[in-house]
Amino acid sequence: MKSQPDDEQVAIVIGAGPSGLACSLGLSNVCKRVLLVEKHPTFEKRGSTFGMAKNGQKTLDELRPGLLNYMEDIGLPGGPGGTLVFVWWEMRNAFLHHVRQTENIELFCGEEFTDIEESDEAGVTVKFKSGLELKGDFLVGADGVHSEVRKVLDLPPVLVSDTTIYRGSVQVPEAASPELRGLLQKGIVPFFTGDGKEIYFVSFNFNERYPGRLTWFLATRLDVDKDSSLTPFTISRDNVKDESELRLLHDILSLSEEDHLKPYPKSSIVDLSEDALSTFVGGGWGGRGRITLIGDAAHGMRPTDAYGGSMALEDAVVLSRILKDGKESLPVLLRRFESERLPRVKRVYDNQYERYDTRMRKGTRLDPQPQEFMDWLLAGV
């Protein structure tokens, strides 16, 4: 496909998590059609909590007018600098609702990406395990840190951390202990246990919006893969020294669904070291030709302060702006997108890496971020 006006282009987006949904909304404003593909057949209640900082919120109305008010109606103020906190799947479903209301976005579910062919004349042909083939002008990989698009691009494998994560959500009954019911009035409550290295547990209260709803997050550096006896119950039992705190954690875990007590895959990040970046052409994060990456697929970072989601929303609006205003060829515009985003993304990535090291490796409580950094971050794009 030769160069053509932006509003005649067909975009293909792989991955219908929050970043892919947001990206599709943004691209629908500048492209004729957006083909959004998700490997899961249905949209389940997955995940725990999503924090959207002010810089992420500032993107919403550019993606879709009225989206900020919609999100404010389902989120709760819950973090520094005006962060909105959501039940993860409620936030995902809000984006999904707007995608389904957008006529020029077509959603394909249950389709597993396998390969892509590209050329200047034919654009991109994206292939799926079922035999489905989609044709478009360019491809955006928004399929998370374990991105299949990254693999097709032959980019370096992700760096697997020594941290295992569990996430869950519970409905606290009226008959629960006063201590557990009390968490419903306390917002975000971090529990630092032992020396801070073996286990880190946080609860999030959504009682104001969803009465009785509490979500939780547990991170541990213990080797769960090698020791099958390690579960959230045994990890906390062996590492929480305060008996009242242990009872509280076990009350929460006892109310959790069985699937929430299973570990997520090891926490992983994309390698954005200077050595890795020096191997990429065009000053970006590894896209080539008519293919680019956004969100965790491009720059998955440590989840220390939960900035990754808002950075993905920034990706979505910056990509749409560049495609709308740029006059160069698509490959040039996609490399410009990556190279313009990289300095800001790298600063946040490095910040989160250092703070993770402080909390999980050294077992030290984190100090608040410097005000200069927060002002710069929350100003957004």
Coordinates of C-alpha atoms in Angstrom, one line a residue:
M1 CA 0.0 0.0 0.0
K2 CA 1.5 3.3 -1.0
S3 CA 1.3 6.4 1.1
Q4 CA -2.2 7.7 1.4
P5 CA -4.1 10.2 3.6
D6 CA -4.3 9.2 7.3
D7 CA -8.0 8.9 7.3
E8 CA -7.8 6.2 4.6
Q9 CA -5.3 4.1 6.5
V10 CA -6.2 0.7 8.1
A11 CA -4.5 0.1 11.5
I12 CA -4.1 -3.4 13.1
V13 CA -3.7 -3.5 16.8
I14 CA -2.7 -6.7 18.6
G15 CA -3.9 -7.0 22.2
A16 CA -7.1 -5.7 23.7
G17 CA -5.9 -4.9 27.2
P18 CA -6.1 -1.3 28.4
S19 CA -3.2 -0.1 26.1
G20 CA -4.6 -1.7 23.0
L21 CA -8.1 -0.5 23.7
A22 CA -6.9 3.0 24.3
C23 CA -4.7 2.9 21.2
S24 CA -7.6 1.8 19.1
L25 CA -9.7 4.7 20.3
G26 CA -6.9 7.1 19.4
L27 CA -6.3 5.6 16.0
S28 CA -10.0 5.6 15.2
N29 CA -9.8 9.4 15.1
V30 CA -7.2 9.4 12.4
C31 CA -7.6 6.1 10.4
K32 CA -10.4 4.8 8.2
R33 CA -10.6 1.5 10.1
V34 CA -9.0 -0.1 13.2
L35 CA -8.8 -3.9 13.4
L36 CA -8.3 -4.8 17.1
V37 CA -7.4 -8.4 17.9
E38 CA -7.4 -10.1 21.3
K39 CA -6.2 -13.7 21.9
H40 CA -8.7 -14.4 24.7
P41 CA -12.2 -15.4 23.6
T42 CA -13.9 -13.4 26.3
F43 CA -13.2 -10.5 28.6
E44 CA -12.9 -12.0 32.1
K45 CA -12.7 -10.4 35.5
R46 CA -8.9 -10.5 35.8
G47 CA -6.3 -8.5 37.6
S48 CA -6.6 -6.5 40.8
T49 CA -6.2 -2.7 40.7
F50 CA -5.2 -0.1 38.2
G51 CA -3.8 3.3 39.1
M52 CA -4.2 6.1 36.6
A53 CA -2.1 9.1 37.4
K54 CA -2.9 12.6 36.2
N55 CA -0.7 12.3 33.1
G56 CA -2.8 9.3 32.1
Q57 CA -6.1 11.1 32.9
K58 CA -5.1 14.0 30.7
T59 CA -5.1 11.7 27.6
L60 CA -8.6 10.5 28.0
D61 CA -10.7 13.2 26.3
E62 CA -8.2 13.3 23.4
L63 CA -8.8 9.6 22.9
R64 CA -12.6 10.0 23.1
P65 CA -14.5 13.1 24.2
G66 CA -16.2 12.5 27.6
L67 CA -14.0 9.6 28.5
L68 CA -12.5 11.4 31.5
N69 CA -15.8 12.0 33.1
Y70 CA -16.8 8.4 32.4
M71 CA -13.6 7.2 34.2
E72 CA -14.1 9.6 37.1
D73 CA -17.5 8.1 37.7
I74 CA -16.1 4.6 38.2
G75 CA -12.7 5.4 39.8
L76 CA -11.7 6.6 43.2
P77 CA -9.1 9.1 44.3
G78 CA -6.5 6.9 45.8
G79 CA -2.9 8.0 45.3
P80 CA -0.5 10.9 45.2
G81 CA -1.1 13.8 42.8
G82 CA -4.7 13.0 42.1
T83 CA -4.3 9.4 41.0
L84 CA -7.6 7.5 40.2
V85 CA -7.7 3.9 41.4
F86 CA -9.9 1.4 39.6
V87 CA -10.9 -2.2 39.9
W88 CA -8.8 -3.4 37.0
W89 CA -11.6 -5.1 34.9
E90 CA -14.0 -2.2 35.5
M91 CA -11.4 0.2 34.0
R92 CA -10.8 -2.3 31.1
N93 CA -14.5 -2.6 30.5
A94 CA -14.9 1.2 30.4
F95 CA -12.4 1.4 27.5
L96 CA -14.0 -1.7 26.0
H97 CA -17.5 -0.1 26.1
H98 CA -16.2 2.9 24.1
V99 CA -14.4 0.7 21.6
R100 CA -17.7 -1.2 21.0
Q101 CA -19.5 2.1 20.5
T102 CA -17.0 3.2 17.8
E103 CA -18.2 2.3 14.3
N104 CA -14.7 2.1 12.6
I105 CA -13.2 -0.3 15.2
E106 CA -13.7 -4.0 14.5
L107 CA -12.9 -6.3 17.4
F108 CA -11.7 -9.9 16.9
C109 CA -11.6 -12.2 19.9
G110 CA -10.0 -15.6 20.4
E111 CA -7.4 -15.0 17.7
E112 CA -3.8 -15.9 18.4
F113 CA -1.2 -13.8 16.5
T114 CA 1.5 -15.9 14.7
D115 CA 3.3 -13.9 12.0
I116 CA 3.3 -10.8 9.9
E117 CA 4.4 -10.0 6.3
E118 CA 5.1 -6.4 5.2
S119 CA 6.1 -4.6 2.1
D120 CA 6.0 -1.0 0.8
E121 CA 3.4 -2.0 -1.8
A122 CA 1.1 -4.3 0.1
G123 CA 1.3 -2.9 3.6
V124 CA 1.0 -5.6 6.3
T125 CA -0.6 -9.0 6.3
V126 CA -1.1 -10.3 9.8
K127 CA -1.6 -14.0 10.3
F128 CA -3.3 -15.9 13.1
K129 CA -3.4 -19.5 14.4
S130 CA -7.0 -20.0 13.2
G131 CA -6.0 -19.2 9.6
L132 CA -7.4 -15.7 9.8
E133 CA -5.4 -13.1 7.8
L134 CA -5.9 -9.4 8.2
K135 CA -4.5 -6.7 5.8
G136 CA -3.7 -3.2 6.8
D137 CA -1.3 -0.3 6.5
F138 CA 0.6 -0.8 9.8
L139 CA 0.6 -2.9 12.9
V140 CA 0.7 -1.9 16.6
G141 CA 1.8 -4.5 19.1
A142 CA 0.0 -3.8 22.4
D143 CA 0.1 -7.3 23.6
G144 CA 1.9 -6.9 26.9
V145 CA 5.3 -7.6 28.3
H146 CA 5.2 -11.2 26.9
S147 CA 4.4 -9.8 23.5
E148 CA 4.2 -12.1 20.5
V149 CA 4.9 -9.2 18.3
R150 CA 8.2 -8.6 20.0
K151 CA 9.2 -12.2 19.3
V152 CA 8.4 -11.8 15.6
L153 CA 10.5 -8.6 15.5
D154 CA 13.3 -10.8 17.0
L155 CA 13.8 -8.4 19.9
P156 CA 15.7 -9.4 23.1
P157 CA 13.7 -11.5 25.5
V158 CA 12.2 -9.8 28.5
L159 CA 14.1 -9.8 31.8
V160 CA 12.5 -12.1 34.3
S161 CA 12.7 -10.7 37.8
D162 CA 13.0 -12.7 41.0
T163 CA 9.6 -11.5 42.1
T164 CA 6.3 -13.5 42.1
I165 CA 3.0 -11.7 42.2
Y166 CA -0.4 -12.6 43.3
R167 CA -3.5 -10.4 42.8
G168 CA -7.0 -10.8 44.1
S169 CA -10.3 -9.2 44.9
V170 CA -12.7 -10.0 47.7
Q171 CA -16.2 -9.0 49.0
V172 CA -15.9 -8.3 52.7
P173 CA -19.1 -9.6 54.5
E174 CA -20.9 -7.6 57.1
A175 CA -20.0 -10.3 59.7
A176 CA -16.2 -9.9 59.1
S177 CA -13.9 -9.0 61.9
P178 CA -13.8 -5.3 62.9
E179 CA -10.1 -5.2 61.8
L180 CA -11.0 -6.4 58.3
R181 CA -14.1 -4.2 58.0
G182 CA -11.8 -1.3 59.1
L183 CA -9.7 -1.7 55.9
L184 CA -12.8 -0.6 53.9
Q185 CA -12.3 2.9 55.3
K186 CA -8.5 3.2 54.9
G187 CA -7.8 3.5 51.2
I188 CA -4.5 2.0 50.2
V189 CA -2.9 0.1 53.0
P190 CA 0.7 -1.3 52.5
F191 CA 1.8 -4.0 54.9
F192 CA 5.6 -4.3 55.3
T193 CA 6.5 -7.6 56.9
G194 CA 9.6 -9.2 58.2
D195 CA 12.6 -7.3 56.8
G196 CA 10.6 -6.2 53.8
K197 CA 12.4 -8.5 51.4
E198 CA 10.4 -11.7 51.5
I199 CA 6.9 -10.4 51.2
Y200 CA 5.1 -7.1 50.4
F201 CA 1.3 -6.9 50.6
V202 CA -1.1 -4.1 49.8
S203 CA -4.9 -3.8 50.1
F204 CA -7.0 -1.3 48.2
N205 CA -10.5 -0.3 49.4
F206 CA -13.3 0.4 46.9
N207 CA -16.0 0.5 49.5
E208 CA -17.2 4.0 48.5
R209 CA -17.9 2.9 44.9
Y210 CA -18.5 -0.8 45.5
P211 CA -19.6 -1.5 49.0
G212 CA -17.5 -4.1 50.7
R213 CA -15.0 -4.5 47.8
L214 CA -11.4 -4.9 48.6
T215 CA -8.6 -5.8 46.2
W216 CA -5.1 -7.0 47.2
F217 CA -1.6 -7.5 45.8
L218 CA 1.1 -9.7 47.2
A219 CA 4.7 -9.7 45.9
T220 CA 7.4 -12.1 47.1
R221 CA 11.0 -12.9 46.3
L222 CA 10.7 -16.4 47.6
D223 CA 11.2 -19.0 44.8
V224 CA 7.6 -20.2 44.3
D225 CA 8.6 -22.2 41.2
K226 CA 11.0 -24.4 43.1
D227 CA 8.9 -24.9 46.3
S228 CA 5.4 -26.1 45.7
S229 CA 4.5 -25.7 49.4
L230 CA 4.7 -21.9 49.0
T231 CA 1.3 -20.3 48.8
P232 CA 0.1 -16.9 49.9
F233 CA -1.0 -18.6 53.1
T234 CA 2.4 -20.2 53.9
I235 CA 4.4 -17.3 52.6
S236 CA 2.6 -14.9 55.0
R237 CA 2.6 -17.4 57.9
D238 CA 6.3 -17.9 57.8
N239 CA 7.2 -14.2 57.2
V240 CA 4.7 -12.1 59.0
K241 CA 5.8 -11.6 62.6
D242 CA 2.9 -9.6 63.9
E243 CA 0.0 -12.0 64.8
S244 CA -2.8 -9.5 64.4
E245 CA -1.4 -8.5 60.9
L246 CA -1.1 -12.2 60.0
R247 CA -4.8 -12.8 61.0
L248 CA -5.9 -9.9 58.9
L249 CA -3.9 -11.1 55.8
H250 CA -5.3 -14.6 56.2
D251 CA -8.8 -13.3 56.5
I252 CA -8.4 -11.5 53.2
L253 CA -6.8 -14.6 51.5
S254 CA -9.6 -16.9 52.9
L255 CA -12.2 -14.8 51.1
S256 CA -10.3 -14.9 47.8
E257 CA -11.3 -17.1 44.9
E258 CA -9.0 -20.1 44.3
D259 CA -7.7 -18.7 41.0
H260 CA -6.5 -15.5 42.8
L261 CA -4.3 -17.7 45.0
K262 CA -2.3 -18.9 42.0
P263 CA 0.8 -17.0 41.1
Y264 CA 1.0 -14.8 38.0
P265 CA 4.0 -15.5 35.7
K266 CA 7.2 -14.1 37.1
S267 CA 7.3 -10.3 37.0
S268 CA 9.1 -9.3 33.8
I269 CA 10.4 -6.1 32.3
V270 CA 11.6 -5.1 28.8
D271 CA 15.3 -4.5 28.6
L272 CA 15.8 -0.8 28.0
S273 CA 19.4 -0.7 29.1
E274 CA 21.7 1.5 27.0
D275 CA 23.3 -1.7 25.6
A276 CA 19.9 -3.0 24.4
L277 CA 18.8 0.4 23.0
S278 CA 22.0 0.8 21.0
T279 CA 21.1 -2.2 18.9
F280 CA 17.8 -0.8 17.7
V281 CA 17.6 1.2 14.4
G282 CA 16.1 4.6 14.4
G283 CA 16.6 5.6 18.0
G284 CA 13.4 3.9 19.3
W285 CA 12.6 0.7 21.2
G286 CA 12.8 -1.9 18.4
G287 CA 10.0 -1.4 16.0
R288 CA 10.7 -1.7 12.3
G289 CA 9.1 -0.8 9.0
R290 CA 5.3 -0.6 9.4
I291 CA 5.4 -2.2 12.9
T292 CA 5.6 -0.5 16.3
L293 CA 5.0 -1.4 19.9
I294 CA 3.3 0.5 22.7
G295 CA 2.8 0.0 26.5
D296 CA 4.3 -2.9 28.2
A297 CA 5.2 -4.6 24.9
A298 CA 7.5 -1.6 24.2
H299 CA 8.7 -0.6 27.7
G300 CA 7.3 -2.9 30.4
M301 CA 8.8 -1.6 33.6
R302 CA 8.9 -2.4 37.3
P303 CA 5.4 -1.9 38.9
T304 CA 6.9 0.0 41.8
D305 CA 4.6 3.0 41.7
A306 CA 2.2 1.8 39.0
Y307 CA 3.2 4.3 36.3
G308 CA 3.2 1.8 33.4
G309 CA -0.5 2.1 32.6
S310 CA -0.5 5.9 32.3
M311 CA 2.7 5.7 30.1
A312 CA 0.8 3.4 27.8
L313 CA -2.1 6.0 27.5
E314 CA 0.5 8.6 26.7
D315 CA 1.8 6.3 23.9
A316 CA -1.7 6.1 22.5
V317 CA -2.2 9.8 22.1
V318 CA 1.3 10.6 20.9
L319 CA 1.1 7.9 18.2
S320 CA -2.3 9.3 17.0
R321 CA -1.0 12.9 17.0
I322 CA 2.1 12.0 14.9
L323 CA 0.0 10.0 12.4
K324 CA -2.5 12.8 12.1
D325 CA 0.0 15.6 11.6
G326 CA 3.0 13.9 9.9
K327 CA 3.6 14.1 6.2
E328 CA 6.3 11.5 5.9
S329 CA 5.9 7.8 5.1
L330 CA 4.5 5.4 7.7
P331 CA 7.8 3.8 8.6
V332 CA 9.3 7.2 9.2
L333 CA 6.4 8.3 11.3
L334 CA 6.5 5.2 13.4
R335 CA 10.2 5.6 14.1
R336 CA 9.6 9.2 15.0
F337 CA 6.9 8.1 17.4
E338 CA 9.3 5.8 19.2
S339 CA 12.3 8.2 19.2
E340 CA 10.2 11.1 20.5
R341 CA 8.7 8.9 23.3
L342 CA 11.9 7.2 24.4
P343 CA 13.6 9.9 26.5
R344 CA 10.5 10.4 28.7
V345 CA 9.8 6.7 28.9
K346 CA 13.4 5.9 29.8
R347 CA 13.4 8.4 32.7
V348 CA 10.3 6.8 34.2
Y349 CA 11.6 3.3 33.5
D350 CA 14.9 4.1 35.3
N351 CA 13.2 5.7 38.2
Q352 CA 10.9 2.7 38.8
Y353 CA 13.9 0.3 38.5
E354 CA 15.8 2.1 41.2
R355 CA 12.8 2.3 43.5
Y356 CA 12.0 -1.3 43.1
D357 CA 15.6 -2.1 44.1
T358 CA 15.1 -0.1 47.2
R359 CA 11.9 -1.7 48.2
M360 CA 12.2 -5.4 47.2
R361 CA 16.0 -6.0 47.3
K362 CA 17.1 -3.8 50.2
G363 CA 13.8 -4.1 52.2
T364 CA 13.7 -0.3 52.7
R365 CA 10.5 1.8 52.8
L366 CA 10.2 4.1 49.9
D367 CA 10.4 7.9 50.4
P368 CA 8.0 10.1 48.4
Q369 CA 9.1 11.0 44.9
P370 CA 11.0 14.3 44.5
Q371 CA 8.5 17.1 43.8
E372 CA 10.4 18.1 40.6
F373 CA 10.0 14.6 39.2
M374 CA 6.3 14.4 40.1
D375 CA 5.6 17.8 38.5
W376 CA 7.3 16.7 35.3
L377 CA 5.6 13.3 35.2
L378 CA 2.1 14.5 36.0
A379 CA 2.3 17.4 33.4
G380 CA 1.9 14.6 30.8
V381 CA 2.2 15.0 27.1

